[in-house]
Short mmCIF file of C-alpha atoms in Angstrom, two decimals:
data_model
loop_
_atom_site.label_atom_id
_atom_site.label_comp_id
_atom_site.label_asym_id
_atom_site.label_seq_id
_atom_site.Cartn_x
_atom_site.Cartn_y
_atom_site.Cartn_z
CA MET A 130 -2.99 4.51 -17.05
CA ALA A 131 -5.99 5.85 -18.57
CA GLU A 132 -5.76 8.73 -20.90
CA ALA A 133 -6.68 8.31 -24.51
CA GLU A 134 -3.23 8.78 -25.83
CA ALA A 135 -0.22 6.66 -24.89
CA PRO A 136 1.35 7.70 -21.67
CA THR A 137 4.74 9.54 -21.56
CA ILE A 138 7.36 7.54 -19.58
CA SER A 139 9.22 10.01 -17.24
CA PRO A 140 12.97 10.39 -17.82
CA VAL A 141 13.80 8.61 -14.56
CA VAL A 142 11.83 5.54 -15.24
CA ALA A 143 12.94 5.52 -18.78
CA ALA A 144 16.43 5.52 -17.61
CA VAL A 145 15.96 2.69 -15.11
CA ALA A 146 14.17 0.79 -18.01
CA ALA A 147 16.96 1.35 -20.46
CA GLN A 148 19.42 0.09 -17.84
CA LYS A 149 17.67 -3.15 -16.89
CA LYS A 150 15.85 -4.17 -20.11
CA GLY A 151 17.17 -7.44 -21.25
CA SER A 152 19.00 -8.23 -17.99
CA ARG A 153 19.09 -11.92 -17.30
CA GLY A 154 18.19 -13.98 -14.30
CA PHE A 155 20.22 -17.03 -13.16
CA PHE A 156 18.56 -19.28 -15.57
CA GLY A 157 19.10 -17.01 -18.58
CA PHE A 158 15.77 -15.40 -18.61
CA GLY A 159 13.87 -12.52 -17.30
CA TYR A 160 14.01 -8.86 -18.18
CA TYR A 161 10.97 -6.82 -17.02
CA SER A 162 8.94 -4.83 -19.56
CA LEU A 163 7.44 -1.46 -18.86
CA ARG A 164 5.43 -1.81 -21.80
CA LYS A 165 3.81 -4.98 -20.53
CA LEU A 166 3.37 -3.36 -17.19
CA MET A 167 1.50 -0.41 -18.72
CA GLU A 168 -0.61 -2.60 -20.91
CA ALA A 169 -1.67 -4.79 -17.89
CA GLU A 170 -2.34 -1.66 -15.95
CA ASN A 171 -4.57 -0.22 -18.74
CA SER A 172 -6.48 -3.44 -18.89
CA LEU A 173 -7.26 -3.62 -15.11
CA LEU A 174 -8.18 -0.03 -15.14
CA SER A 175 -10.29 -0.16 -18.44
CA ALA A 176 -13.76 0.39 -16.61
CA VAL A 177 -12.52 3.76 -15.43
CA ALA A 178 -9.87 4.62 -18.16
CA HIS A 179 -11.68 7.49 -19.61
CA ARG A 180 -11.73 9.32 -16.41
CA ILE A 181 -8.19 8.88 -15.21
CA VAL A 182 -5.36 11.38 -15.38
CA SER A 183 -2.00 9.83 -14.78
CA ARG A 184 1.34 11.59 -14.01
CA PHE A 185 4.76 11.31 -12.52
CA VAL A 186 5.14 13.60 -9.53
CA PRO A 187 8.58 14.90 -8.78
CA ILE A 188 9.91 14.66 -5.25
CA ARG A 189 13.13 15.69 -3.64
CA PHE A 190 14.53 12.30 -2.59
CA LYS A 191 17.25 11.48 -5.08
CA GLN A 192 15.38 13.35 -7.78
CA SER A 193 12.66 10.67 -7.88
CA GLU A 194 9.11 10.45 -9.13
CA ILE A 195 5.95 9.05 -7.80
CA TYR A 196 3.54 7.54 -10.31
CA THR A 197 0.03 8.81 -9.70
CA ILE A 198 -3.51 8.18 -11.11
CA SER A 199 -6.32 10.63 -10.27
CA LEU A 200 -10.05 10.78 -10.74
CA GLU A 201 -12.22 13.91 -10.24
CA ALA A 202 -15.66 13.38 -8.54
CA GLU A 203 -18.38 12.58 -10.83
CA GLU A 204 -20.77 14.63 -8.91
CA LYS A 205 -20.16 17.84 -6.92
CA PRO A 206 -17.62 16.55 -4.22
CA VAL A 207 -18.98 16.33 -0.68
CA ASP A 208 -15.82 17.96 0.55
CA GLN A 209 -12.62 19.24 -0.90
CA ASP A 210 -10.25 16.77 0.89
CA PRO A 211 -9.66 14.01 -1.57
CA ILE A 212 -9.35 10.22 -0.77
CA VAL A 213 -5.82 8.86 -1.25
CA LEU A 214 -5.31 5.12 -1.78
CA VAL A 215 -2.10 3.62 -0.56
CA HIS A 216 -1.36 0.08 -1.72
CA GLY A 217 0.43 -2.63 0.23
CA PHE A 218 3.74 -4.58 -0.25
CA ALA A 219 4.51 -5.98 -3.85
CA ALA A 220 1.61 -4.12 -5.32
CA GLY A 221 0.77 -0.85 -7.21
CA SER A 222 -2.06 1.62 -7.77
CA ALA A 223 -4.06 -0.60 -10.13
CA VAL A 224 -4.93 -2.95 -7.43
CA TRP A 225 -7.60 -0.51 -6.33
CA CYS A 226 -9.41 -0.85 -9.75
CA ALA A 227 -12.56 -2.16 -8.05
CA GLN A 228 -12.70 0.91 -5.66
CA LEU A 229 -12.22 3.93 -8.00
CA LEU A 230 -15.61 4.28 -9.59
CA SER A 231 -17.37 3.87 -6.32
CA LEU A 232 -15.16 6.24 -4.16
CA ALA A 233 -15.07 8.81 -7.04
CA LYS A 234 -18.70 9.32 -7.26
CA GLN A 235 -18.68 12.07 -4.67
CA HIS A 236 -14.86 12.44 -3.83
CA ASN A 237 -11.74 13.31 -5.78
CA VAL A 238 -9.46 10.32 -5.49
CA HIS A 239 -5.75 9.73 -5.99
CA ALA A 240 -3.84 6.40 -5.91
CA PHE A 241 -0.05 6.33 -6.04
CA ASP A 242 2.76 3.76 -6.39
CA LEU A 243 4.86 3.89 -3.30
CA LEU A 244 8.36 4.99 -3.86
CA GLY A 245 10.45 1.89 -4.89
CA PHE A 246 7.25 0.04 -6.04
CA GLY A 247 5.11 -0.11 -9.24
CA ARG A 248 5.97 2.52 -11.79
CA SER A 249 7.48 5.07 -9.21
CA SER A 250 11.31 5.46 -9.19
CA ARG A 251 13.65 2.99 -7.68
CA PRO A 252 16.00 4.77 -5.52
CA LEU A 253 18.18 3.21 -2.94
CA PHE A 254 16.93 3.61 0.63
CA SER A 255 18.91 3.40 3.83
CA HIS A 256 19.68 -0.04 5.36
CA ASP A 257 18.67 1.40 8.88
CA GLU A 258 14.90 0.58 9.55
CA THR A 259 14.23 3.98 11.19
CA LEU A 260 15.76 6.12 8.24
CA ALA A 261 14.29 3.85 5.64
CA GLU A 262 10.83 4.38 7.06
CA LEU A 263 11.38 8.15 7.38
CA GLU A 264 12.64 8.33 3.80
CA MET A 265 9.46 6.69 2.45
CA VAL A 266 7.33 8.79 4.65
CA GLU A 267 8.89 12.09 3.59
CA ALA A 268 8.38 10.96 -0.02
CA ILE A 269 4.64 10.80 0.70
CA GLU A 270 4.76 14.40 2.12
CA ASP A 271 6.68 15.73 -0.86
CA TRP A 272 4.14 14.13 -2.99
CA ARG A 273 1.27 15.84 -1.02
CA LYS A 274 2.93 19.18 -1.43
CA GLU A 275 3.41 18.71 -5.30
CA MET A 276 -0.12 17.61 -5.58
CA LYS A 277 -1.27 20.68 -3.58
CA ILE A 278 -3.36 18.80 -1.18
CA GLU A 279 -4.05 20.53 2.16
CA ARG A 280 -5.66 17.56 3.89
CA MET A 281 -6.54 14.12 2.78
CA THR A 282 -8.44 10.94 3.92
CA LEU A 283 -5.77 8.17 3.67
CA VAL A 284 -6.98 4.72 2.91
CA ALA A 285 -3.99 2.33 3.19
CA HIS A 286 -3.70 -1.45 2.95
CA SER A 287 -1.12 -3.73 4.80
CA PHE A 288 2.50 -2.32 4.49
CA GLY A 289 1.01 0.86 3.16
CA GLY A 290 -1.19 1.13 6.30
CA TYR A 291 2.16 0.83 8.30
CA LEU A 292 3.62 3.75 6.26
CA ALA A 293 0.39 5.77 6.40
CA SER A 294 0.40 5.37 10.24
CA SER A 295 3.95 6.64 10.38
CA TYR A 296 3.20 9.53 8.04
CA THR A 297 0.33 10.54 10.25
CA LEU A 298 2.57 10.45 13.34
CA GLU A 299 4.85 13.01 11.51
CA HIS A 300 2.15 15.01 9.68
CA PRO A 301 -1.07 14.78 11.67
CA SER A 302 -2.45 18.17 10.32
CA ARG A 303 -2.37 16.81 6.74
CA VAL A 304 -4.55 13.82 7.67
CA LYS A 305 -8.32 14.30 7.85
CA HIS A 306 -9.16 10.63 8.53
CA LEU A 307 -6.75 7.57 8.57
CA ILE A 308 -8.51 4.35 7.40
CA LEU A 309 -6.37 1.32 7.78
CA ALA A 310 -7.34 -1.88 5.87
CA ASP A 311 -5.70 -5.00 7.39
CA PRO A 312 -2.49 -2.92 8.38
CA TRP A 313 0.78 -4.87 8.73
CA GLY A 314 3.42 -4.19 11.32
CA PHE A 315 1.30 -3.29 14.37
CA PRO A 316 1.93 -6.18 16.93
CA GLU A 317 4.95 -6.93 18.96
CA ARG A 318 7.08 -9.85 17.98
CA PRO A 319 6.16 -12.55 20.47
CA PRO A 320 9.31 -13.48 22.64
CA PRO A 321 10.45 -17.21 22.37
CA ASN A 322 9.47 -19.50 25.31
CA ASP A 323 9.60 -23.10 26.17
CA LYS A 324 6.01 -23.74 25.19
CA GLN A 325 6.48 -22.85 21.66
CA ILE A 326 7.44 -25.65 19.16
CA GLN A 327 11.14 -25.22 18.49
CA PRO A 328 12.13 -25.80 14.71
CA TYR A 329 14.69 -28.24 13.78
CA PRO A 330 18.38 -27.01 13.37
CA TRP A 331 18.19 -27.30 9.63
CA MET A 332 15.18 -25.06 9.56
CA HIS A 333 17.29 -22.52 11.40
CA PHE A 334 19.90 -22.82 8.93
CA VAL A 335 17.52 -22.48 5.89
CA GLY A 336 15.78 -19.35 7.73
CA GLY A 337 19.14 -17.89 8.05
CA VAL A 338 20.15 -18.28 4.48
CA LEU A 339 16.93 -16.98 3.12
CA SER A 340 17.17 -13.84 5.40
CA TYR A 341 20.02 -12.65 3.17
CA PHE A 342 17.56 -12.43 0.13
CA ASN A 343 14.72 -10.15 -0.60
CA PRO A 344 11.28 -11.66 -0.22
CA LEU A 345 10.52 -11.84 -3.94
CA ALA A 346 13.97 -12.72 -5.15
CA LEU A 347 12.57 -16.13 -6.43
CA LEU A 348 9.99 -14.23 -8.56
CA ARG A 349 12.85 -12.34 -10.33
CA VAL A 350 14.93 -15.51 -10.74
CA MET A 351 12.01 -17.27 -12.51
CA GLY A 352 12.14 -14.62 -15.27
CA PRO A 353 9.41 -15.10 -17.97
CA TYR A 354 7.89 -17.95 -15.82
CA GLY A 355 7.41 -15.32 -12.96
CA PRO A 356 3.64 -14.58 -13.93
CA THR A 357 3.12 -18.30 -13.95
CA LEU A 358 4.55 -18.69 -10.37
CA VAL A 359 2.30 -15.86 -9.17
CA LYS A 360 -0.74 -17.70 -10.78
CA LYS A 361 0.23 -21.01 -9.07
CA LEU A 362 0.62 -19.31 -5.66
CA ARG A 363 -2.60 -17.18 -6.04
CA PRO A 364 -4.97 -18.81 -8.59
CA ASP A 365 -7.86 -16.78 -7.08
CA LEU A 366 -6.62 -13.45 -8.24
CA SER A 367 -7.88 -13.88 -11.81
CA LEU A 368 -11.47 -14.17 -10.30
CA ARG A 369 -11.03 -10.90 -8.27
CA TYR A 370 -9.41 -8.89 -11.08
CA LYS A 371 -11.40 -8.70 -14.20
CA GLY A 372 -9.10 -7.33 -16.88
CA ALA A 373 -9.50 -8.07 -20.65
CA ASN A 374 -7.45 -11.04 -20.13
CA PRO A 375 -7.57 -13.26 -16.92
CA ASP A 376 -3.76 -13.22 -16.66
CA ASP A 377 -3.56 -9.50 -16.58
CA ILE A 378 -3.26 -9.31 -12.80
CA TYR A 379 -0.37 -11.97 -12.82
CA THR A 380 1.44 -9.79 -15.56
CA TYR A 381 0.84 -6.66 -13.45
CA ILE A 382 2.14 -8.07 -10.28
CA TYR A 383 5.21 -9.64 -12.00
CA HIS A 384 6.27 -6.61 -13.80
CA CYS A 385 5.64 -4.42 -10.71
CA ASN A 386 8.25 -6.75 -8.90
CA ALA A 387 10.70 -7.82 -11.52
CA GLN A 388 12.22 -4.27 -11.40
CA PRO A 389 15.15 -3.33 -9.08
CA PRO A 390 13.80 -4.23 -5.64
CA THR A 391 14.52 -1.02 -3.73
CA GLY A 392 11.25 -0.58 -1.92
CA GLU A 393 11.49 -4.31 -1.21
CA THR A 394 14.92 -3.94 0.28
CA ALA A 395 13.57 -0.98 2.48
CA PHE A 396 10.76 -3.23 3.57
CA LYS A 397 13.20 -6.02 4.48
CA ALA A 398 15.28 -3.58 6.51
CA MET A 399 12.12 -2.83 8.54
CA THR A 400 11.41 -6.46 9.41
CA HIS A 401 12.60 -9.34 11.52
CA THR A 402 12.80 -12.73 10.10
CA PHE A 403 9.26 -13.90 9.01
CA GLY A 404 7.81 -10.48 8.67
CA TRP A 405 7.47 -8.91 12.22
CA ALA A 406 8.10 -5.22 12.16
CA LYS A 407 11.41 -4.13 13.95
CA ARG A 408 9.47 -0.98 15.08
CA PRO A 409 6.06 -2.26 15.83
CA MET A 410 3.26 0.53 15.27
CA ILE A 411 1.58 -0.52 18.51
CA ARG A 412 4.35 1.12 20.43
CA ARG A 413 3.94 4.37 18.69
CA PHE A 414 0.46 4.69 17.38
CA ASN A 415 -1.17 6.63 20.30
CA GLY A 416 1.41 9.38 19.54
CA ILE A 417 -0.95 10.34 16.68
CA SER A 418 -2.88 13.46 17.42
CA GLU A 419 -6.35 12.78 19.02
CA ASN A 420 -7.81 15.09 16.55
CA VAL A 421 -7.30 12.47 13.78
CA PRO A 422 -10.03 9.97 13.46
CA ILE A 423 -8.91 6.44 13.12
CA SER A 424 -10.88 3.55 11.45
CA PHE A 425 -9.48 0.00 11.09
CA ILE A 426 -11.03 -2.49 8.49
CA TYR A 427 -10.21 -6.25 8.76
CA GLY A 428 -11.19 -9.32 6.79
CA SER A 429 -12.64 -12.00 8.89
CA LYS A 430 -10.40 -14.64 7.18
CA SER A 431 -7.31 -12.67 7.10
CA TRP A 432 -3.98 -13.79 8.69
CA ILE A 433 -3.48 -10.22 10.12
CA ASP A 434 -4.36 -10.12 13.83
CA PRO A 435 -6.83 -7.37 14.67
CA GLN A 436 -6.02 -7.31 18.46
CA PRO A 437 -3.73 -4.20 18.27
CA ALA A 438 -6.70 -2.19 16.91
CA PHE A 439 -8.71 -3.34 19.98
CA GLU A 440 -5.88 -2.34 22.28
CA ILE A 441 -5.59 1.03 20.51
CA GLN A 442 -9.41 1.62 20.81
CA ALA A 443 -9.35 0.90 24.62
CA THR A 444 -6.39 3.21 25.24
CA ARG A 445 -6.81 5.99 22.73
CA ASN A 446 -8.83 9.24 23.71
CA GLY A 447 -9.63 10.06 20.08
CA TYR A 448 -12.17 8.54 17.64
CA VAL A 449 -11.38 4.85 16.80
CA ASP A 450 -13.74 2.61 14.85
CA ILE A 451 -13.16 -1.10 14.04
CA GLN A 452 -15.00 -2.78 11.14
CA ILE A 453 -14.92 -6.46 10.11
CA ILE A 454 -15.78 -7.66 6.59
CA ARG A 455 -17.23 -11.27 6.81
CA GLY A 456 -15.65 -13.73 4.37
CA ALA A 457 -12.77 -11.39 3.28
CA GLY A 458 -9.08 -12.31 3.56
CA HIS A 459 -6.07 -10.13 3.58
CA GLN A 460 -6.88 -8.54 0.11
CA LEU A 461 -10.20 -7.52 1.46
CA TYR A 462 -10.63 -4.72 -1.04
CA ALA A 463 -10.49 -7.42 -3.83
CA ASP A 464 -12.14 -10.25 -1.92
CA ALA A 465 -15.28 -8.28 -1.04
CA PRO A 466 -15.04 -5.01 -3.13
CA GLU A 467 -18.68 -3.93 -2.69
CA ALA A 468 -18.69 -4.47 1.00
CA PHE A 469 -15.38 -2.75 1.29
CA ASN A 470 -16.41 0.21 -0.72
CA GLU A 471 -19.63 0.48 1.43
CA VAL A 472 -17.77 0.39 4.58
CA VAL A 473 -15.21 3.01 3.50
CA LEU A 474 -17.77 5.35 2.30
CA SER A 475 -19.99 5.02 5.30
CA ILE A 476 -17.13 5.76 7.77
CA ILE A 477 -16.13 8.85 5.82
CA GLU A 478 -19.58 10.09 5.84
CA ARG A 479 -19.97 9.30 9.56
CA VAL A 480 -16.73 11.13 10.50
CA ASN A 481 -17.48 14.09 8.15
CA SER A 482 -20.85 14.52 9.83
CA THR A 483 -19.29 14.24 13.34
CA VAL A 484 -16.58 16.86 12.41
CA ALA A 485 -19.11 19.26 10.82
CA LYS A 486 -21.23 19.03 14.05
CA ASP A 487 -18.27 19.77 16.20
CA GLU A 488 -17.27 22.74 14.10
CA GLU A 489 -20.84 24.02 14.25
CA ASP A 490 -20.96 23.51 18.18
CA SER A 491 -17.71 25.32 18.43
CA THR A 492 -18.97 28.25 16.31
CA GLU A 493 -22.01 28.59 18.50
CA LYS A 494 -20.03 28.77 21.65
#
C-alpha cells in the first residue's frame, strides 16, 4: 500500500478478517492480522510508496475483489500497454518491490494479488483441476476489464507463470508480450521406472498422509511462530528485501498465508504429489497464438528445469526468447533484481521495436 492516508479495507476482505481474527491453531495460537500484513507491505514498498495507487478491483466470481497496486510512468510512457506483474505461489504483489521503480520509469505498471492469495478475496474454488484453473484465469480477465486495459505485457513468476500461460491461451488478443520468469508446471511428470530409486514403504505412507493437507498447513499451525519458521527456512530473504525492519518480509509472507487457504487449495487441486502439474503446460503451450511473443527468463541456480522452454522454442513458429540470469535461484527477481530488471526492459524494448517494424512494413505494402 502506498497512499499517504491509511488504506480502506474492502467490505469483502473486512468480513473475512472479522470472521477469522482470533482463530486458534492446534497449539492454541495463531490468528492472522490484516493490520500487520498492511504494515509489512507498506514497509517493503516504502521506496515507492509516494507513487503507488492501491485499490480493490471487483470481479464477478463469487463477488470477489482483487487487490491491486499501480504506478504511472515517471516519464512519458513508451507505449500505452502497461506491464502487469503476476506473483507466484504463497506470495503477494509486494514481492515485486525491487522492480517497481525501474519498470515504471517509462511504463505504467500494475501488480495484483492472485485471487485466493495476499490481500485479495478468498473464495472457494472448484476441486477439479481444470475448473479451478479456469476460475483463476477468468478472474484475471475480469480484473483486466475492470482496469480498462486493452492489452498488457504480462511478467509472471512460477505458479503465476502457469496461470499467465493459461490466460494467454484463453485470451491471446489481450497479451502483447508474455514474459515467464522461472515458470512452474511446464514439464510432464516422469513415469516411474526400475532405474529410479524406490522410496521405503514408510515414505509412501507419510507422503500419502501429507497429501491430504495443504502445502502451507504447518505454517498456519505454528501461529505466532510462523514468521520464525519462514525465517528459519529462508534466512536469505532479509538480505533480498530491504524493509524498515529485516523481519518485514517474514511478517508479510506469514500473514499472506495464514488466511483461509483457498488459493492454496486450488493450487493443490492442480498438482500431483510433490508438485507436478496435473495438466502440464508443455502439452498446451503451442496452442497460444503465434502472434504473441514469448520470453522465458530462468535463474542459473534454480530448481526449475528450463528444458520445456527449449522444446517450445524448437517447435513454435512464433517469437520465443530464452534468457538465463547467472547466479540467480528460483526467486530470480529478488536474487538479482538489477539484472532481472535489465533483462525484462531489454526484451520489452526489443519486441516493441520488432512489432513497430512489422506494422510499418505492413502499412507500406
